[in-house]
Amino acid sequence: MSRPREFDVDRALHQSMEVFWTKGFKSTSYEDLTRTTQVKKQSLYCVFKDKRDLFLKALALYREQSIVMLEELASREVSPLKKLEAICDATLYQNEETMPRGCLILNSALEFGYDDREVNREVTLMFDQVERILERIIRDGQEQGLITERQTGKELAVYLNNVLSGAKVMEKSGASREQIEAVLCTSLALMTSENAG
């Protein structure tokens, strides 16, 4: 007869996500995870097969949380340009503590490259989901004459998605908030219709 689970799995997963986000997969030891979660290695193994399984679930959790946040920003009752500004602002680190961590999805893409199918699946899923949200907002903006129609909504969504990723890489590499904001503001300005305002 198996023993009952003695810890909050969701809480342990959230805590593990924070560790992986800070240290990366390879630099995270089981000791890091057990110390942070206060759960014994054997107990973690009962729920998560191994460190990699725990990491992949943490990566999926990070993606899901990020998409929920973007969907919330996209559903606000403001103009499409204001929505894009809010998304750009949310992309930037909120304080000095989170600044060096960057984005867990991008960090993982850089750590693993494109050879790891399971990690790459999460990265691709994140990019696709973000792109769809951006395209929806951009098309609304184009219909309202606020965003240029020189490119399609999809092309602009791909462009802005890459700008946001670049901003996270700049953040991770120590660029100042002012430098990153300048890049984001320039990108939005290039997308804005001449008839807007």
PDB file of C-alpha atoms in Angstrom:
ATOM      1  CA  MET A   1       0.000   0.000   0.000  1.00  0.00           C
ATOM      2  CA  SER A   2       1.516   3.315  -1.072  1.00  0.00           C
ATOM      3  CA  ARG A   3       2.001   6.082   1.453  1.00  0.00           C
ATOM      4  CA  PRO A   4      -0.114   9.218   1.034  1.00  0.00           C
ATOM      5  CA  ARG A   5       1.559  12.185  -0.621  1.00  0.00           C
ATOM      6  CA  GLU A   6       2.902  14.486   2.058  1.00  0.00           C
ATOM      7  CA  PHE A   7       3.418  17.721   0.139  1.00  0.00           C
ATOM      8  CA  ASP A   8       1.595  20.253  -2.013  1.00  0.00           C
ATOM      9  CA  VAL A   9       2.568  19.276  -5.565  1.00  0.00           C
ATOM     10  CA  ASP A  10       1.509  22.599  -7.142  1.00  0.00           C
ATOM     11  CA  ARG A  11       3.475  24.577  -4.579  1.00  0.00           C
ATOM     12  CA  ALA A  12       6.555  22.401  -5.086  1.00  0.00           C
ATOM     13  CA  LEU A  13       6.251  22.821  -8.856  1.00  0.00           C
ATOM     14  CA  HIS A  14       6.025  26.625  -8.540  1.00  0.00           C
ATOM     15  CA  GLN A  15       9.037  26.669  -6.220  1.00  0.00           C
ATOM     16  CA  SER A  16      11.009  24.402  -8.563  1.00  0.00           C
ATOM     17  CA  MET A  17      10.146  26.680 -11.484  1.00  0.00           C
ATOM     18  CA  GLU A  18      11.698  29.600  -9.591  1.00  0.00           C
ATOM     19  CA  VAL A  19      14.897  27.597  -9.024  1.00  0.00           C
ATOM     20  CA  PHE A  20      15.194  26.571 -12.694  1.00  0.00           C
ATOM     21  CA  TRP A  21      14.415  30.151 -13.742  1.00  0.00           C
ATOM     22  CA  THR A  22      17.226  31.475 -11.577  1.00  0.00           C
ATOM     23  CA  LYS A  23      19.872  28.785 -12.175  1.00  0.00           C
ATOM     24  CA  GLY A  24      18.973  27.008 -15.416  1.00  0.00           C
ATOM     25  CA  PHE A  25      18.494  23.263 -15.816  1.00  0.00           C
ATOM     26  CA  LYS A  26      22.093  22.069 -15.794  1.00  0.00           C
ATOM     27  CA  SER A  27      23.182  24.210 -12.847  1.00  0.00           C
ATOM     28  CA  THR A  28      20.232  23.161 -10.701  1.00  0.00           C
ATOM     29  CA  SER A  29      20.957  20.232  -8.403  1.00  0.00           C
ATOM     30  CA  TYR A  30      18.440  18.034  -6.624  1.00  0.00           C
ATOM     31  CA  GLU A  31      19.804  19.545  -3.435  1.00  0.00           C
ATOM     32  CA  ASP A  32      18.717  22.982  -4.716  1.00  0.00           C
ATOM     33  CA  LEU A  33      15.243  21.628  -5.396  1.00  0.00           C
ATOM     34  CA  THR A  34      14.818  19.752  -2.119  1.00  0.00           C
ATOM     35  CA  ARG A  35      16.157  22.675  -0.099  1.00  0.00           C
ATOM     36  CA  THR A  36      13.780  25.131  -1.780  1.00  0.00           C
ATOM     37  CA  THR A  37      10.700  22.910  -1.749  1.00  0.00           C
ATOM     38  CA  GLN A  38      11.452  21.307   1.625  1.00  0.00           C
ATOM     39  CA  VAL A  39      10.469  18.000   0.001  1.00  0.00           C
ATOM     40  CA  LYS A  40      12.706  14.925   0.117  1.00  0.00           C
ATOM     41  CA  LYS A  41      14.211  13.676  -3.119  1.00  0.00           C
ATOM     42  CA  GLN A  42      12.361  10.338  -2.869  1.00  0.00           C
ATOM     43  CA  SER A  43       9.034  12.128  -2.471  1.00  0.00           C
ATOM     44  CA  LEU A  44       9.729  14.352  -5.499  1.00  0.00           C
ATOM     45  CA  TYR A  45      10.663  11.244  -7.497  1.00  0.00           C
ATOM     46  CA  CYS A  46       7.296   9.689  -6.613  1.00  0.00           C
ATOM     47  CA  VAL A  47       5.499  12.528  -8.419  1.00  0.00           C
ATOM     48  CA  PHE A  48       8.109  13.656 -10.963  1.00  0.00           C
ATOM     49  CA  LYS A  49      10.133  10.867 -12.576  1.00  0.00           C
ATOM     50  CA  ASP A  50      13.398  12.791 -12.457  1.00  0.00           C
ATOM     51  CA  LYS A  51      14.874  16.280 -12.604  1.00  0.00           C
ATOM     52  CA  ARG A  52      14.178  16.568 -16.327  1.00  0.00           C
ATOM     53  CA  ASP A  53      10.506  15.654 -15.892  1.00  0.00           C
ATOM     54  CA  LEU A  54      10.200  18.258 -13.145  1.00  0.00           C
ATOM     55  CA  PHE A  55      11.929  20.826 -15.366  1.00  0.00           C
ATOM     56  CA  LEU A  56       9.630  20.169 -18.327  1.00  0.00           C
ATOM     57  CA  LYS A  57       6.563  20.543 -16.113  1.00  0.00           C
ATOM     58  CA  ALA A  58       8.014  23.761 -14.666  1.00  0.00           C
ATOM     59  CA  LEU A  59       8.647  25.045 -18.197  1.00  0.00           C
ATOM     60  CA  ALA A  60       5.033  24.295 -19.164  1.00  0.00           C
ATOM     61  CA  LEU A  61       3.814  26.045 -16.009  1.00  0.00           C
ATOM     62  CA  TYR A  62       5.897  29.142 -16.844  1.00  0.00           C
ATOM     63  CA  ARG A  63       4.479  29.195 -20.382  1.00  0.00           C
ATOM     64  CA  GLU A  64       0.907  28.808 -19.142  1.00  0.00           C
ATOM     65  CA  GLN A  65       1.314  31.602 -16.564  1.00  0.00           C
ATOM     66  CA  SER A  66       2.850  33.901 -19.184  1.00  0.00           C
ATOM     67  CA  ILE A  67       0.008  33.280 -21.642  1.00  0.00           C
ATOM     68  CA  VAL A  68      -2.641  33.897 -18.973  1.00  0.00           C
ATOM     69  CA  MET A  69      -0.985  37.239 -18.193  1.00  0.00           C
ATOM     70  CA  LEU A  70      -0.860  38.225 -21.887  1.00  0.00           C
ATOM     71  CA  GLU A  71      -4.478  37.181 -22.451  1.00  0.00           C
ATOM     72  CA  GLU A  72      -5.491  39.345 -19.494  1.00  0.00           C
ATOM     73  CA  LEU A  73      -3.660  42.347 -20.982  1.00  0.00           C
ATOM     74  CA  ALA A  74      -5.164  41.639 -24.408  1.00  0.00           C
ATOM     75  CA  SER A  75      -8.716  41.548 -22.997  1.00  0.00           C
ATOM     76  CA  ARG A  76      -8.572  45.004 -21.384  1.00  0.00           C
ATOM     77  CA  GLU A  77     -10.994  47.661 -22.585  1.00  0.00           C
ATOM     78  CA  VAL A  78      -8.334  49.933 -24.066  1.00  0.00           C
ATOM     79  CA  SER A  79      -7.119  50.674 -27.597  1.00  0.00           C
ATOM     80  CA  PRO A  80      -4.974  48.076 -29.402  1.00  0.00           C
ATOM     81  CA  LEU A  81      -1.938  50.373 -29.150  1.00  0.00           C
ATOM     82  CA  LYS A  82      -2.411  50.641 -25.371  1.00  0.00           C
ATOM     83  CA  LYS A  83      -2.633  46.841 -25.201  1.00  0.00           C
ATOM     84  CA  LEU A  84       0.651  46.493 -27.085  1.00  0.00           C
ATOM     85  CA  GLU A  85       2.272  49.091 -24.828  1.00  0.00           C
ATOM     86  CA  ALA A  86       1.093  47.150 -21.763  1.00  0.00           C
ATOM     87  CA  ILE A  87       2.506  43.907 -23.183  1.00  0.00           C
ATOM     88  CA  CYS A  88       5.840  45.605 -23.913  1.00  0.00           C
ATOM     89  CA  ASP A  89       5.902  47.015 -20.387  1.00  0.00           C
ATOM     90  CA  ALA A  90       5.097  43.590 -18.898  1.00  0.00           C
ATOM     91  CA  THR A  91       8.005  42.138 -20.859  1.00  0.00           C
ATOM     92  CA  LEU A  92      10.473  44.209 -18.869  1.00  0.00           C
ATOM     93  CA  TYR A  93      11.671  43.100 -15.474  1.00  0.00           C
ATOM     94  CA  GLN A  94       9.656  44.588 -12.657  1.00  0.00           C
ATOM     95  CA  ASN A  95      12.461  44.951 -10.114  1.00  0.00           C
ATOM     96  CA  GLU A  96      16.209  44.516  -9.650  1.00  0.00           C
ATOM     97  CA  GLU A  97      15.725  41.030  -8.202  1.00  0.00           C
ATOM     98  CA  THR A  98      14.034  39.566 -11.279  1.00  0.00           C
ATOM     99  CA  MET A  99      16.170  41.500 -13.796  1.00  0.00           C
ATOM    100  CA  PRO A 100      19.041  38.982 -14.117  1.00  0.00           C
ATOM    101  CA  ARG A 101      16.705  36.027 -14.670  1.00  0.00           C
ATOM    102  CA  GLY A 102      15.348  37.030 -18.057  1.00  0.00           C
ATOM    103  CA  CYS A 103      12.721  34.677 -19.520  1.00  0.00           C
ATOM    104  CA  LEU A 104      12.712  30.983 -18.566  1.00  0.00           C
ATOM    105  CA  ILE A 105      11.537  29.938 -22.041  1.00  0.00           C
ATOM    106  CA  LEU A 106      14.284  31.891 -23.823  1.00  0.00           C
ATOM    107  CA  ASN A 107      16.897  30.864 -21.270  1.00  0.00           C
ATOM    108  CA  SER A 108      15.964  27.241 -21.923  1.00  0.00           C
ATOM    109  CA  ALA A 109      16.064  27.719 -25.700  1.00  0.00           C
ATOM    110  CA  LEU A 110      19.593  29.101 -25.380  1.00  0.00           C
ATOM    111  CA  GLU A 111      20.665  26.407 -22.911  1.00  0.00           C
ATOM    112  CA  PHE A 112      19.346  23.432 -24.904  1.00  0.00           C
ATOM    113  CA  GLY A 113      19.445  24.719 -28.480  1.00  0.00           C
ATOM    114  CA  TYR A 114      16.994  23.214 -30.955  1.00  0.00           C
ATOM    115  CA  ASP A 115      18.119  19.584 -30.633  1.00  0.00           C
ATOM    116  CA  ASP A 116      16.009  18.783 -27.574  1.00  0.00           C
ATOM    117  CA  ARG A 117      12.550  17.998 -28.956  1.00  0.00           C
ATOM    118  CA  GLU A 118      10.610  18.312 -25.701  1.00  0.00           C
ATOM    119  CA  VAL A 119      12.172  21.622 -24.685  1.00  0.00           C
ATOM    120  CA  ASN A 120      11.872  22.902 -28.249  1.00  0.00           C
ATOM    121  CA  ARG A 121       8.176  21.952 -28.220  1.00  0.00           C
ATOM    122  CA  GLU A 122       7.557  24.219 -25.204  1.00  0.00           C
ATOM    123  CA  VAL A 123       9.576  27.047 -26.773  1.00  0.00           C
ATOM    124  CA  THR A 124       7.694  26.757 -30.089  1.00  0.00           C
ATOM    125  CA  LEU A 125       4.347  26.553 -28.310  1.00  0.00           C
ATOM    126  CA  MET A 126       5.151  29.722 -26.354  1.00  0.00           C
ATOM    127  CA  PHE A 127       6.178  31.618 -29.492  1.00  0.00           C
ATOM    128  CA  ASP A 128       3.084  30.468 -31.384  1.00  0.00           C
ATOM    129  CA  GLN A 129       0.709  31.392 -28.567  1.00  0.00           C
ATOM    130  CA  VAL A 130       2.273  34.825 -28.045  1.00  0.00           C
ATOM    131  CA  GLU A 131       2.220  35.427 -31.786  1.00  0.00           C
ATOM    132  CA  ARG A 132      -1.502  34.631 -32.010  1.00  0.00           C
ATOM    133  CA  ILE A 133      -2.324  37.039 -29.179  1.00  0.00           C
ATOM    134  CA  LEU A 134      -0.246  39.804 -30.785  1.00  0.00           C
ATOM    135  CA  GLU A 135      -1.769  39.179 -34.226  1.00  0.00           C
ATOM    136  CA  ARG A 136      -5.283  39.479 -32.822  1.00  0.00           C
ATOM    137  CA  ILE A 137      -4.469  42.844 -31.219  1.00  0.00           C
ATOM    138  CA  ILE A 138      -2.606  44.106 -34.285  1.00  0.00           C
ATOM    139  CA  ARG A 139      -5.457  43.215 -36.648  1.00  0.00           C
ATOM    140  CA  ASP A 140      -7.873  45.130 -34.417  1.00  0.00           C
ATOM    141  CA  GLY A 141      -5.481  48.066 -34.580  1.00  0.00           C
ATOM    142  CA  GLN A 142      -5.277  47.839 -38.370  1.00  0.00           C
ATOM    143  CA  GLU A 143      -9.066  47.778 -38.660  1.00  0.00           C
ATOM    144  CA  GLN A 144      -9.220  50.927 -36.509  1.00  0.00           C
ATOM    145  CA  GLY A 145      -6.539  52.663 -38.605  1.00  0.00           C
ATOM    146  CA  LEU A 146      -4.105  52.766 -35.675  1.00  0.00           C
ATOM    147  CA  ILE A 147      -1.532  50.287 -36.962  1.00  0.00           C
ATOM    148  CA  THR A 148       0.132  50.283 -40.366  1.00  0.00           C
ATOM    149  CA  GLU A 149      -1.162  47.949 -43.077  1.00  0.00           C
ATOM    150  CA  ARG A 150       2.117  47.986 -44.991  1.00  0.00           C
ATOM    151  CA  GLN A 151       2.633  44.510 -43.515  1.00  0.00           C
ATOM    152  CA  THR A 152       0.032  41.904 -42.614  1.00  0.00           C
ATOM    153  CA  GLY A 153      -1.082  41.400 -39.020  1.00  0.00           C
ATOM    154  CA  LYS A 154       0.813  38.107 -38.956  1.00  0.00           C
ATOM    155  CA  GLU A 155       4.043  39.671 -40.246  1.00  0.00           C
ATOM    156  CA  LEU A 156       3.862  42.421 -37.629  1.00  0.00           C
ATOM    157  CA  ALA A 157       3.070  39.880 -34.906  1.00  0.00           C
ATOM    158  CA  VAL A 158       6.145  37.827 -35.845  1.00  0.00           C
ATOM    159  CA  TYR A 159       8.230  41.014 -35.853  1.00  0.00           C
ATOM    160  CA  LEU A 160       6.994  42.238 -32.468  1.00  0.00           C
ATOM    161  CA  ASN A 161       7.327  38.772 -30.944  1.00  0.00           C
ATOM    162  CA  ASN A 162      10.993  38.761 -31.957  1.00  0.00           C
ATOM    163  CA  VAL A 163      11.464  42.289 -30.601  1.00  0.00           C
ATOM    164  CA  LEU A 164      10.036  41.176 -27.242  1.00  0.00           C
ATOM    165  CA  SER A 165      12.381  38.165 -27.222  1.00  0.00           C
ATOM    166  CA  GLY A 166      15.309  40.434 -28.027  1.00  0.00           C
ATOM    167  CA  ALA A 167      14.298  42.727 -25.176  1.00  0.00           C
ATOM    168  CA  LYS A 168      14.415  39.768 -22.768  1.00  0.00           C
ATOM    169  CA  VAL A 169      17.892  38.835 -24.033  1.00  0.00           C
ATOM    170  CA  MET A 170      19.011  42.463 -23.576  1.00  0.00           C
ATOM    171  CA  GLU A 171      17.619  42.354 -20.036  1.00  0.00           C
ATOM    172  CA  LYS A 172      19.452  39.100 -19.263  1.00  0.00           C
ATOM    173  CA  SER A 173      22.714  40.519 -20.592  1.00  0.00           C
ATOM    174  CA  GLY A 174      22.523  43.605 -18.372  1.00  0.00           C
ATOM    175  CA  ALA A 175      21.118  46.337 -20.637  1.00  0.00           C
ATOM    176  CA  SER A 176      19.470  49.188 -18.763  1.00  0.00           C
ATOM    177  CA  ARG A 177      15.704  49.569 -18.624  1.00  0.00           C
ATOM    178  CA  GLU A 178      16.061  52.827 -20.591  1.00  0.00           C
ATOM    179  CA  GLN A 179      17.899  51.044 -23.440  1.00  0.00           C
ATOM    180  CA  ILE A 180      15.286  48.301 -23.627  1.00  0.00           C
ATOM    181  CA  GLU A 181      12.389  50.768 -23.453  1.00  0.00           C
ATOM    182  CA  ALA A 182      13.928  52.710 -26.337  1.00  0.00           C
ATOM    183  CA  VAL A 183      13.952  49.582 -28.524  1.00  0.00           C
ATOM    184  CA  LEU A 184      10.356  48.727 -27.632  1.00  0.00           C
ATOM    185  CA  CYS A 185       9.114  52.302 -28.154  1.00  0.00           C
ATOM    186  CA  THR A 186      10.853  52.491 -31.540  1.00  0.00           C
ATOM    187  CA  SER A 187       9.279  49.200 -32.585  1.00  0.00           C
ATOM    188  CA  LEU A 188       5.780  50.370 -31.663  1.00  0.00           C
ATOM    189  CA  ALA A 189       6.393  53.696 -33.429  1.00  0.00           C
ATOM    190  CA  LEU A 190       7.364  51.855 -36.618  1.00  0.00           C
ATOM    191  CA  MET A 191       4.121  49.881 -36.429  1.00  0.00           C
ATOM    192  CA  THR A 192       1.884  52.866 -35.793  1.00  0.00           C
ATOM    193  CA  SER A 193      -0.181  54.117 -38.720  1.00  0.00           C
ATOM    194  CA  GLU A 194       0.544  57.624 -39.982  1.00  0.00           C
ATOM    195  CA  ASN A 195      -3.169  58.295 -39.547  1.00  0.00           C
ATOM    196  CA  ALA A 196      -3.149  57.316 -35.854  1.00  0.00           C
ATOM    197  CA  GLY A 197      -3.537  59.983 -33.236  1.00  0.00           C
TER     198      GLY A 197
END
